[in-house]
Each structure stands twice: as structure tokens, then as C-alpha cells.
Coordinates of C-alpha atoms and ligand atoms in Angstrom, one line a residue:
X1 CA 5.9 4.3 -30.5
X2 CA 4.5 7.7 -29.6
X3 CA 6.5 10.9 -29.9
X4 CA 6.5 11.5 -26.1
X5 CA 7.7 7.9 -25.4
X6 CA 10.5 8.4 -28.0
X7 CA 11.6 11.6 -26.3
X8 CA 11.4 10.0 -22.9
X9 CA 13.4 7.0 -24.1
X10 CA 16.2 9.3 -25.2
X11 CA 16.1 11.3 -21.9
X12 CA 16.4 8.1 -19.9
X13 CA 19.2 6.9 -22.2
X14 CA 21.1 10.1 -21.2
X15 CA 20.9 8.9 -17.6
X16 CA 22.2 5.5 -18.7
X17 CA 18.7 3.9 -18.3
X18 CA 17.2 1.5 -20.8
X19 CA 13.4 2.1 -20.8
X20 CA 12.7 -1.1 -22.8
X21 CA 14.5 -3.2 -20.2
X22 CA 12.4 -1.4 -17.5
X23 CA 9.2 -2.2 -19.3
X24 CA 10.2 -5.8 -19.7
X25 CA 11.1 -6.1 -16.0
X26 CA 7.7 -4.5 -15.0
X27 CA 5.8 -7.0 -17.2
X28 CA 7.3 -9.9 -15.2
X29 CA 6.0 -8.7 -11.8
X30 CA 2.6 -10.1 -10.9
X31 CA 0.5 -8.4 -8.2
X32 CA -1.7 -10.5 -6.0
X33 CA -5.0 -8.6 -6.0
X34 CA -7.0 -9.0 -2.8
X35 CA -10.6 -10.2 -3.4
X36 CA -11.8 -8.5 -0.2
X37 CA -11.8 -4.9 -1.6
X38 CA -14.7 -5.9 -3.8
X39 CA -17.2 -6.5 -1.0
X40 CA -15.9 -4.8 2.1
X41 CA -14.3 -8.0 3.6
X42 CA -17.8 -9.7 3.7
X43 CA -17.2 -13.1 2.1
X44 CA -19.9 -15.5 0.9
X45 CA -20.7 -17.7 3.8
X46 CA -24.4 -16.6 3.9
X47 CA -24.0 -15.4 7.4
X48 CA -24.3 -11.9 8.5
X49 CA -21.7 -10.3 10.8
X50 CA -18.8 -7.9 10.7
X51 CA -15.3 -8.8 10.2
X52 CA -14.3 -8.3 13.8
X53 CA -10.7 -8.9 14.9
X54 CA -10.1 -5.2 14.7
X55 CA -10.5 -4.8 10.9
X56 CA -13.5 -3.2 9.2
X57 CA -14.2 -1.5 5.9
X58 CA -16.0 1.8 6.3
X59 CA -18.3 3.5 3.8
X60 CA -21.5 2.6 1.9
X61 CA -20.7 3.5 -1.7
X62 CA -23.2 1.6 -4.0
X63 CA -22.0 -1.4 -5.9
X64 CA -20.7 -3.9 -3.4
X65 CA -20.4 -7.4 -4.9
X66 CA -23.0 -9.6 -3.3
X67 CA -22.0 -13.0 -4.7
X68 CA -19.1 -14.7 -6.4
X69 CA -20.4 -14.0 -9.9
X70 CA -20.6 -10.3 -9.2
X71 CA -17.2 -10.3 -7.6
X72 CA -15.6 -12.1 -10.6
X73 CA -17.3 -9.7 -13.0
X74 CA -15.9 -6.7 -11.0
X75 CA -12.5 -8.3 -11.0
X76 CA -12.6 -9.0 -14.7
X77 CA -13.3 -5.3 -15.3
X78 CA -10.6 -4.2 -12.9
X79 CA -8.0 -6.5 -14.5
X80 CA -9.0 -5.1 -17.9
X81 CA -7.8 -1.7 -16.7
X82 CA -4.5 -3.0 -15.4
X83 CA -1.6 -3.9 -17.7
X84 CA -0.1 -7.4 -17.3
X85 CA -1.1 -10.8 -16.0
X86 CA -1.7 -11.0 -12.2
X87 CA -3.0 -13.1 -9.4
X88 CA -6.1 -13.1 -7.2
X89 CA -5.7 -13.4 -3.5
X90 CA -8.7 -15.3 -2.1
X91 CA -9.9 -15.6 1.5
X92 CA -11.4 -18.8 2.6
X93 CA -14.7 -17.1 3.5
X94 CA -15.1 -16.4 -0.3
X95 CA -16.0 -20.0 -1.0
X96 CA -18.4 -20.5 -4.0
X97 CA -20.8 -23.4 -3.2
X98 CA -24.4 -24.0 -2.5
X99 CA -23.4 -25.9 0.6
X100 CA -22.7 -24.2 3.9
X101 CA -19.7 -26.0 5.3
X102 CA -18.3 -24.9 8.7
X103 CA -14.8 -23.4 8.5
X104 CA -13.3 -26.7 9.7
X105 CA -15.1 -28.6 7.0
X106 CA -14.1 -26.7 3.9
X107 CA -12.7 -28.6 1.0
X108 CA -11.1 -27.8 -2.4
X109 CA -14.4 -28.4 -4.2
X110 CA -15.9 -25.4 -2.5
X111 CA -13.5 -23.3 -4.4
X112 CA -13.3 -24.9 -7.8
X113 CA -15.4 -22.2 -9.6
X114 CA -12.6 -19.8 -8.6
X115 CA -9.9 -22.1 -9.9
X116 CA -11.7 -22.6 -13.2
X117 CA -12.3 -18.9 -13.6
X118 CA -8.6 -18.1 -12.7
X119 CA -7.4 -20.6 -15.3
X120 CA -9.7 -19.2 -17.9
X121 CA -8.5 -15.6 -17.1
X122 CA -4.8 -16.6 -17.0
X123 CA -4.5 -15.6 -13.3
X124 CA -2.6 -17.2 -10.5
X125 CA -4.3 -17.7 -7.2
X126 CA -3.2 -17.1 -3.6
X127 CA -5.1 -18.1 -0.5
X128 CA -5.8 -17.2 3.2
X129 CA -7.5 -19.0 6.0
X130 CA -10.2 -16.7 7.6
X131 CA -9.6 -16.5 11.3
X132 CA -12.1 -13.7 11.9
X133 CA -15.8 -12.9 11.4
X134 CA -16.9 -16.0 13.2
X135 CA -18.5 -16.9 16.6
X136 CA -15.4 -18.9 17.5
X137 CA -13.3 -15.8 17.0
X138 CA -15.5 -13.5 19.2
X139 CA -13.0 -13.6 22.1
X140 CA -10.4 -12.2 19.7
X141 CA -8.5 -15.4 20.3
X142 CA -8.3 -18.2 17.8
X143 CA -5.1 -20.3 17.5
X144 CA -4.0 -19.0 20.9
X145 CA -7.3 -19.5 22.7
X146 CA -7.0 -21.1 26.2
X147 CA -9.8 -23.5 25.2
X148 CA -8.2 -26.4 23.3
X149 CA -11.5 -27.2 21.5
X150 CA -11.5 -23.7 20.0
X151 CA -7.8 -23.9 19.1
X152 CA -8.4 -27.3 17.4
X153 CA -11.3 -25.9 15.4
X154 CA -9.0 -23.2 14.0
X155 CA -6.1 -25.5 13.5
X156 CA -8.3 -27.7 11.4
X157 CA -9.4 -24.7 9.4
X158 CA -5.8 -23.7 8.8
X159 CA -4.8 -27.2 7.9
X160 CA -7.5 -27.5 5.3
X161 CA -6.6 -24.1 3.9
X162 CA -3.1 -25.3 3.3
X163 CA -4.4 -28.4 1.5
X164 CA -6.7 -26.3 -0.6
X165 CA -4.0 -23.8 -1.4
X166 CA -1.6 -26.6 -2.4
X167 CA -4.2 -28.2 -4.6
X168 CA -4.8 -24.8 -6.3
X169 CA -1.1 -24.4 -6.8
X170 CA -0.9 -27.8 -8.4
X171 CA -3.9 -27.3 -10.6
X172 CA -2.7 -23.9 -11.9
X173 CA 0.9 -24.8 -12.1
X174 CA 2.0 -21.9 -9.9
X175 CA 2.7 -22.1 -6.2
X176 CA -0.1 -20.5 -4.1
X177 CA 0.8 -18.4 -1.1
X178 CA -1.3 -19.4 2.0
X179 CA -1.0 -16.5 4.4
X180 CA -1.8 -16.8 8.1
X181 CA -3.1 -13.8 9.9
X182 CA -4.9 -14.3 13.3
X183 CA -6.5 -11.4 15.2
X184 CA -5.4 -12.8 18.6
X185 CA -4.7 -10.2 21.2
X186 CA -5.8 -8.5 24.3
X187 CA -7.7 -5.3 25.0
X188 CA -6.1 -4.7 28.3
X189 CA -2.7 -5.5 29.7
X190 CA -2.3 -9.3 30.0
X191 CA -0.4 -11.0 32.7
X192 CA 0.6 -14.1 30.8
X193 CA 1.8 -13.1 27.3
X194 CA 4.1 -16.1 27.4
X195 CA 1.3 -18.7 27.7
X196 CA -0.6 -17.0 24.8
X197 CA 2.5 -17.1 22.6
X198 CA 3.3 -20.7 23.5
X199 CA -0.2 -21.7 22.5
X200 CA 0.0 -19.8 19.2
X201 CA 3.3 -21.5 18.4
X202 CA 2.0 -24.9 19.3
X203 CA -1.1 -24.4 17.1
X204 CA 1.0 -23.2 14.2
X205 CA 3.3 -26.2 14.5
X206 CA 0.4 -28.6 14.3
X207 CA -1.1 -26.7 11.4
X208 CA 2.2 -26.8 9.5
X209 CA 2.9 -30.5 10.3
X210 CA 2.3 -31.7 6.8
X211 CA 4.7 -30.5 4.2
X212 CA 4.0 -29.7 0.6
X213 CA 6.3 -29.1 -2.4
X214 CA 7.3 -25.4 -2.8
X215 CA 6.1 -25.6 -6.3
X216 CA 2.5 -25.9 -4.9
X217 CA 2.4 -24.0 -1.6
X218 CA 4.3 -21.2 0.1
X219 CA 3.3 -20.8 3.8
X220 CA 3.4 -17.2 5.1
X221 CA 2.8 -15.7 8.5
X222 CA 1.6 -12.1 9.1
X223 CA 2.4 -10.1 12.2
X224 CA 0.5 -7.1 13.5
X225 CA 1.0 -4.3 16.0
X226 CA -2.5 -3.9 17.3
X227 CA -6.2 -3.8 16.3
X228 CA -9.3 -2.0 17.5
X229 CA -10.3 -3.9 20.6
X230 CA -7.0 -5.6 21.0
X231 CA -4.8 -2.6 21.7
X232 CA -2.6 -3.8 24.6
X233 CA -1.1 -7.0 23.1
X234 CA -1.0 -8.8 19.8
X235 CA 0.0 -12.4 20.3
X236 CA 1.5 -12.7 16.8
X237 CA 3.6 -9.6 17.0
X238 CA 6.5 -8.8 14.6
X239 CA 9.1 -10.3 16.8
X240 CA 7.0 -13.4 17.3
X241 CA 6.6 -14.1 13.6
X242 CA 10.0 -13.0 12.5
X243 CA 11.5 -15.6 14.8
X244 CA 8.9 -18.2 13.8
X245 CA 9.5 -17.6 10.1
X246 CA 13.3 -18.0 10.6
X247 CA 12.9 -21.1 12.8
X248 CA 10.4 -22.8 10.6
X249 CA 11.4 -21.6 7.1
X250 CA 8.0 -20.0 6.3
X251 CA 7.6 -16.8 4.3
X252 CA 7.2 -13.6 6.3
X253 CA 4.4 -11.3 5.4
X254 CA 5.0 -7.6 6.0
X255 CA 1.9 -5.5 6.0
X256 CA 2.6 -1.8 5.6
X257 CA -0.1 -0.9 8.2
X258 CA 1.2 -3.2 10.9
X259 CA 4.0 -1.2 12.3
X260 CA 4.4 2.1 14.3
X261 CA 3.6 4.9 11.9
X262 CA 7.2 6.3 11.8
X263 CA 8.8 2.9 11.0
X264 CA 9.8 2.3 7.4
X265 CA 8.7 -1.0 6.1
X266 CA 10.9 -0.5 3.1
X267 CA 13.9 -0.4 5.4
X268 CA 12.9 -3.7 6.9
X269 CA 13.1 -5.7 3.6
X270 CA 16.8 -6.0 3.3
X271 CA 17.1 -6.6 7.1
X272 CA 14.7 -9.5 7.3
X273 CA 15.9 -10.9 4.0
X274 CA 19.2 -11.8 5.8
X275 CA 17.3 -14.5 7.7
X276 CA 14.1 -15.2 5.9
X277 CA 14.0 -16.7 2.4
X278 CA 10.6 -15.7 1.1
X279 CA 8.8 -12.5 1.6
X280 CA 5.2 -11.5 1.2
X281 CA 4.0 -7.9 1.1
X282 CA 0.7 -6.6 2.1
X283 CA 0.9 -3.2 0.4
X284 CA -1.4 -0.9 2.2
X285 CA -1.7 2.7 3.4
X286 CA -2.2 3.4 7.1
X287 CA -3.7 6.8 7.9
X288 CA -3.0 7.4 11.6
X289 CA -3.6 3.7 12.2
X290 CA -3.9 0.5 10.2
X291 CA -6.8 2.1 8.3
X292 CA -6.2 0.1 5.0
X293 CA -6.6 3.1 2.7
X294 CA -6.1 2.6 -1.1
X295 CA -2.4 2.9 -1.8
X296 CA -1.1 6.1 -3.3
X297 CA 2.0 6.7 -5.3
X298 CA 3.6 8.3 -2.3
X299 CA 7.0 8.2 -0.7
X300 CA 6.3 5.0 1.3
X301 CA 5.3 3.1 -1.9
X302 CA 8.2 4.5 -3.9
X303 CA 10.7 3.5 -1.2
X304 CA 9.2 0.0 -1.0
X305 CA 9.5 -0.5 -4.7
X306 CA 13.0 0.9 -4.9
X307 CA 14.2 -1.4 -2.1
X308 CA 12.6 -4.5 -3.9
X309 CA 14.4 -3.6 -7.1
X310 CA 17.7 -2.2 -5.7
X311 CA 18.1 -5.1 -3.2
X312 CA 17.2 -7.6 -5.9
X313 CA 14.4 -9.0 -3.7
X314 CA 11.7 -9.4 -6.4
X315 CA 12.7 -13.0 -7.1
X316 CA 11.8 -14.0 -3.6
X317 CA 9.0 -11.5 -2.8
X318 CA 5.3 -12.0 -3.5
X319 CA 3.6 -8.6 -3.8
X320 CA 0.0 -8.6 -2.4
X321 CA -2.3 -5.7 -1.8
X322 CA -4.3 -5.2 1.4
X323 CA -6.7 -2.3 1.6
X324 CA -10.5 -1.9 1.6
X325 CA -12.3 1.4 1.1
X326 CA -16.1 1.4 0.8
X327 CA -16.4 5.1 0.3
X328 CA -15.4 5.1 -3.4
X329 CA -16.0 2.8 -6.3
X330 CA -14.6 -0.5 -5.2
X331 CA -13.5 -1.5 -8.7
X332 CA -11.7 1.9 -9.1
X333 CA -10.0 1.3 -5.7
X334 CA -8.5 -1.9 -7.1
X335 CA -7.5 -0.3 -10.4
X336 CA -5.9 2.7 -8.6
X337 CA -4.0 0.6 -6.1
X338 CA -2.6 -2.0 -8.5
X339 CA -1.6 0.7 -11.0
X340 CA 0.1 2.7 -8.3
X341 CA 2.1 -0.4 -7.2
X342 CA 3.1 -0.9 -10.9
X343 CA 4.0 2.8 -11.3
X344 CA 6.2 2.6 -8.2
X345 CA 8.0 -0.5 -9.6
X346 CA 8.4 1.2 -13.0
X347 CA 10.0 4.2 -11.4
X348 CA 12.4 1.9 -9.5
X349 CA 13.4 0.1 -12.7
X350 CA 13.9 3.5 -14.4
X351 CA 16.3 4.8 -11.7
X352 CA 20.1 4.9 -12.5
X353 CA 20.7 2.2 -9.9
X354 CA 24.3 1.3 -10.7
X355 CA 25.4 4.9 -10.8
X356 CA 23.7 5.8 -7.5
X357 CA 25.2 2.8 -5.8
X358 CA 28.6 3.6 -7.1
X359 CA 28.3 7.2 -5.7
X360 CA 27.3 5.8 -2.3
X361 CA 30.0 3.3 -2.2
X362 CA 32.5 6.1 -3.0
X363 CA 30.9 8.2 -0.2
X364 CA 29.9 10.9 -2.6
X365 CA 26.6 11.7 -0.9
X366 CA 26.4 15.1 -2.5
X367 CA 26.2 13.6 -6.0
X368 CA 23.9 10.9 -4.8
X369 CA 21.5 13.5 -3.5
X370 CA 21.8 15.7 -6.6
X371 CA 20.9 12.7 -8.8
X372 CA 18.1 11.2 -6.7
X373 CA 16.5 14.7 -6.7
X374 CA 17.0 15.5 -10.4
X375 CA 15.8 12.0 -11.2
X376 CA 12.4 13.0 -9.9
X377 CA 11.8 15.1 -13.0
X378 CA 12.5 12.6 -15.8
X379 CA 9.3 11.7 -17.8
X380 CA 8.1 8.5 -16.1
X381 CA 4.6 9.3 -17.2
X382 CA 5.5 8.8 -20.9
X383 CA 7.0 5.4 -20.2
X384 CA 4.0 4.4 -18.1
X385 CA 1.6 5.5 -20.9
X386 CA 3.6 3.5 -23.4
X387 CA 3.3 0.4 -21.1
X388 CA -0.5 0.9 -20.9
X389 CA -0.8 1.4 -24.6
X390 CA 1.1 -1.8 -25.4
X391 CA -1.2 -3.7 -23.0
X392 CA -4.2 -2.0 -24.5
X393 CA -5.2 -0.4 -21.3
X394 CA -6.0 3.3 -20.8
X395 CA -3.8 5.9 -19.1
X396 CA -4.3 9.4 -17.9
X397 CA -7.7 11.0 -17.9
X398 CA -8.9 8.4 -20.4
X399 CA -9.2 5.9 -17.5
X400 CA -12.0 7.8 -15.8
X401 CA -14.6 7.1 -18.5
X402 CA -14.4 3.3 -18.2
X403 CA -14.3 3.4 -14.4
X404 CA -17.4 5.7 -14.2
X405 CA -19.3 3.6 -16.8
X406 CA -18.6 0.4 -14.9
X407 CA -19.5 2.0 -11.5
X408 CA -22.8 3.2 -13.0
X409 CA -23.5 -0.4 -14.2
X410 CA -23.2 -1.8 -10.6
X411 CA -24.6 1.1 -8.6
X412 CA -28.1 -0.4 -8.5
X413 CA -27.0 -3.5 -6.6
X414 CA -28.8 -3.6 -3.3
Ligands
LIG501 C1 -5.5 -7.6 9.1 C2 -4.5 -8.1 8.1 C3 -5.0 -9.2 7.2 C4 -6.4 -8.8 6.6 C5 -6.9 -9.7 5.5 C6 -8.3 -9.5 5.2 O1 -5.0 -6.5 9.8 O2 -3.9 -7.1 7.5 O3 -4.1 -9.3 6.1 O4 -6.4 -7.5 6.2 O5 -6.5 -11.0 5.8
LIG502 ZN1 -2.6 -7.6 5.8

């Protein structure tokens, strides 16, 4: 135990907070790390093309992973800089096979190298169908396309992804989340929103027809406000999917970039949790729009973590990240983002929760404000450094060396 941690421990104890309990709690929270930060949402289908659907990584920093082996090496390095055991969130377009199956032909075997690797690394896996970056998504319509043949193609893709995810969950002994996000929307004002939404609902129902044990698969649906090129209407809006998740019992995914910029996603957690059992987060940072910047330890993230902890939502929330910045080291982006999520959770665990709630219940808003503001100055950093030291990961300026050395080792990739 370092001297600074020991002092911090005492200071938190004065606040009635047990730092050891907080560190234990933090070590139980896995973060689902998104594979797509490593290669700018490219995937390994051996086809060129941009992501489309209104999402795009910008930047051309050297070092983009060009194949599954490089991506796994980058992830191994990133995970070595992050305390704890986590999960990898895989998109279907990241298959690892010499074959070139169409999206409606993919099978579990196209992903077994990932599963073997995850088992070897002690990681859980989550999954996502890829409903973008494909000729059949060029109209920015997939599951809600007016053409039944196109809908069927995507339904089959989604159905197979559920099977693959369930098999992954079974093999790794940990339920895989399979998250559905479709880019479907309209550039200009539509005149038949209802028909588009009915088609989306019918396609989802067909896709979800088979049921799997919860121990293997958790289905999630992700809403969105708008995307570039689909500014006027998103078929799968928040209201659409909130209702769908309630009616069908799926998990609801809340992406922090998918709301109006002044909305608080943290505030939504306890509200949707009244009607939805399982939650999935896409922790992200929108700058003016859904820009998917690397998450910072800012007020939005702190508020989110505090709600998860104070509302006791961690047992039914899967925390995933969703950002992609190609202007900085991609491995550093992962490390910064995951560590920030962990730091935010640690701060929440280190708050004098019971005391603050008692003040609020007693309408003593003055004391509540005094304490929340004074609590900003307690030495969280010393507790975080202790957490990193126990996990044999660097903290503070020491982290920069490793990140720079790794980046230098991948910079020559073409
Ligand atoms: C897009 C959604 C979605 C994607 C990933 C790649 O706006 O946020 O989650 O970012 O599926
Ligand atoms: Zn997302």
C-alpha cells in the first residue's frame, strides 16, 4: 500500500466511504470494448467501401489494423493497459475466415478464431449484426426497405447473428449481447413514416422469432436521432425502440450520441428502467453531433456512472463503448476511453451515497450541494493509482511511454 493511498483511504473513511469496497466493486464491472475503434469501422470482408449509414471515422493516423491478427494484437496491448477483465464487442463484418460469405450466409465457424482468442485471453464476447457498408444498405434502408427481398436478406443476416452470438455465449459460458442498430431513415421529409415503422417492426419480429436462453444471448435494440444523409427521419427512433423493447422484452441500448445534445442520457436510465429489464450502454461523446469522439472523464460520463451506481442499475446494465477516432493512436483511444469509464465508476463508488440520499430525502438541498461540491476534492487519483498498481497496469504519466512505444511499433502499417 502506498503512502498516498493510505492517506486517501483515511480521508474517504472520514466521509464514511470504504475505498476497499469501492475497488472491489469496480473490479466486478466488465466493459465491452468495441472492436471497431481499431480499424476505423472497416471490418475484414475484403471489400472496399465506407461505412455509410451516416457513420464514419475521420482521420488518417498511421497504424490502422488491417487484418484480424493485427486487431487482436492491438487489443491485447490495449487490454494490458487497462485494469480488470473485460469483453470484446465484435461486429459481424469482422469475421475471420479465408472464405467470403455474403452477410446472409455467415456462420459461427467464420468467427471461431475470435472465440478461441477470447477464451485464451479470459475475455467475454458481444456481437452485432452489420446493417451498413453494403450494397444492399445503399438506400439507407435495410430492415424497413420497401423491397421484401432486401428486407429478407437483412432479416437472415440478423437471424444468423443471433445464432452466432448465442453459440458464442454458450461456448464462453457468458451471455453475449447481440445489438441491433440499423441506419434506416430518410434524407427528406417522408410522407409514410408509419409504413416504414411497420416494416421495421415486422422484420424485427421475424428476426427475433427463435428464442434462446438468457444465459447465452441477450437481444438489444439501439435507437438513433439522425445520421448524415438521413436527417429528416430515423425509422428506429427512441420512441420506436423504447416501445419495442417494452413489448418484446429485449434490452434497450442507449447510445450517448443518439439524442438531442441538451438531453441527459444519465437521466433516462432510471426512467427507462421502470419498464425495461436489461440495458445496454453505448458510451460515446458527441461533439455538436453524433461524432463518436473518445470519451472523456467529463460531467456526462460522471453523471452516467453515478446514476448506474446510485440507482443500482449495474446488475442489469451492460456497458459498451462506441467511439472511433482515427486522428490519434487507435490503441491509445481504447485505453483512454475504457480507463475513463472505469474512473467514472470508481468516483461513483467513492461517493457518500447513503448520506447524500438521506439529505435529499430530508429536503436538505443546501447540505446536499455542499457535500457534492466538497466531494470533488477528495483524492480519487490515489485510489485509482492503487487500483492500477494492484492490476499491474501503469497510471499517470507512466502510461504514456507504453502507448508511444506501441504506436511506434504499428506506425509502419500501410
Ligand atoms: C451508429 C451506432 C452503432 C455503430 C456501431 C458501429 O450510430 O451508434 O452502434 O456505431 O454499430
Ligand atoms: Zn452506438
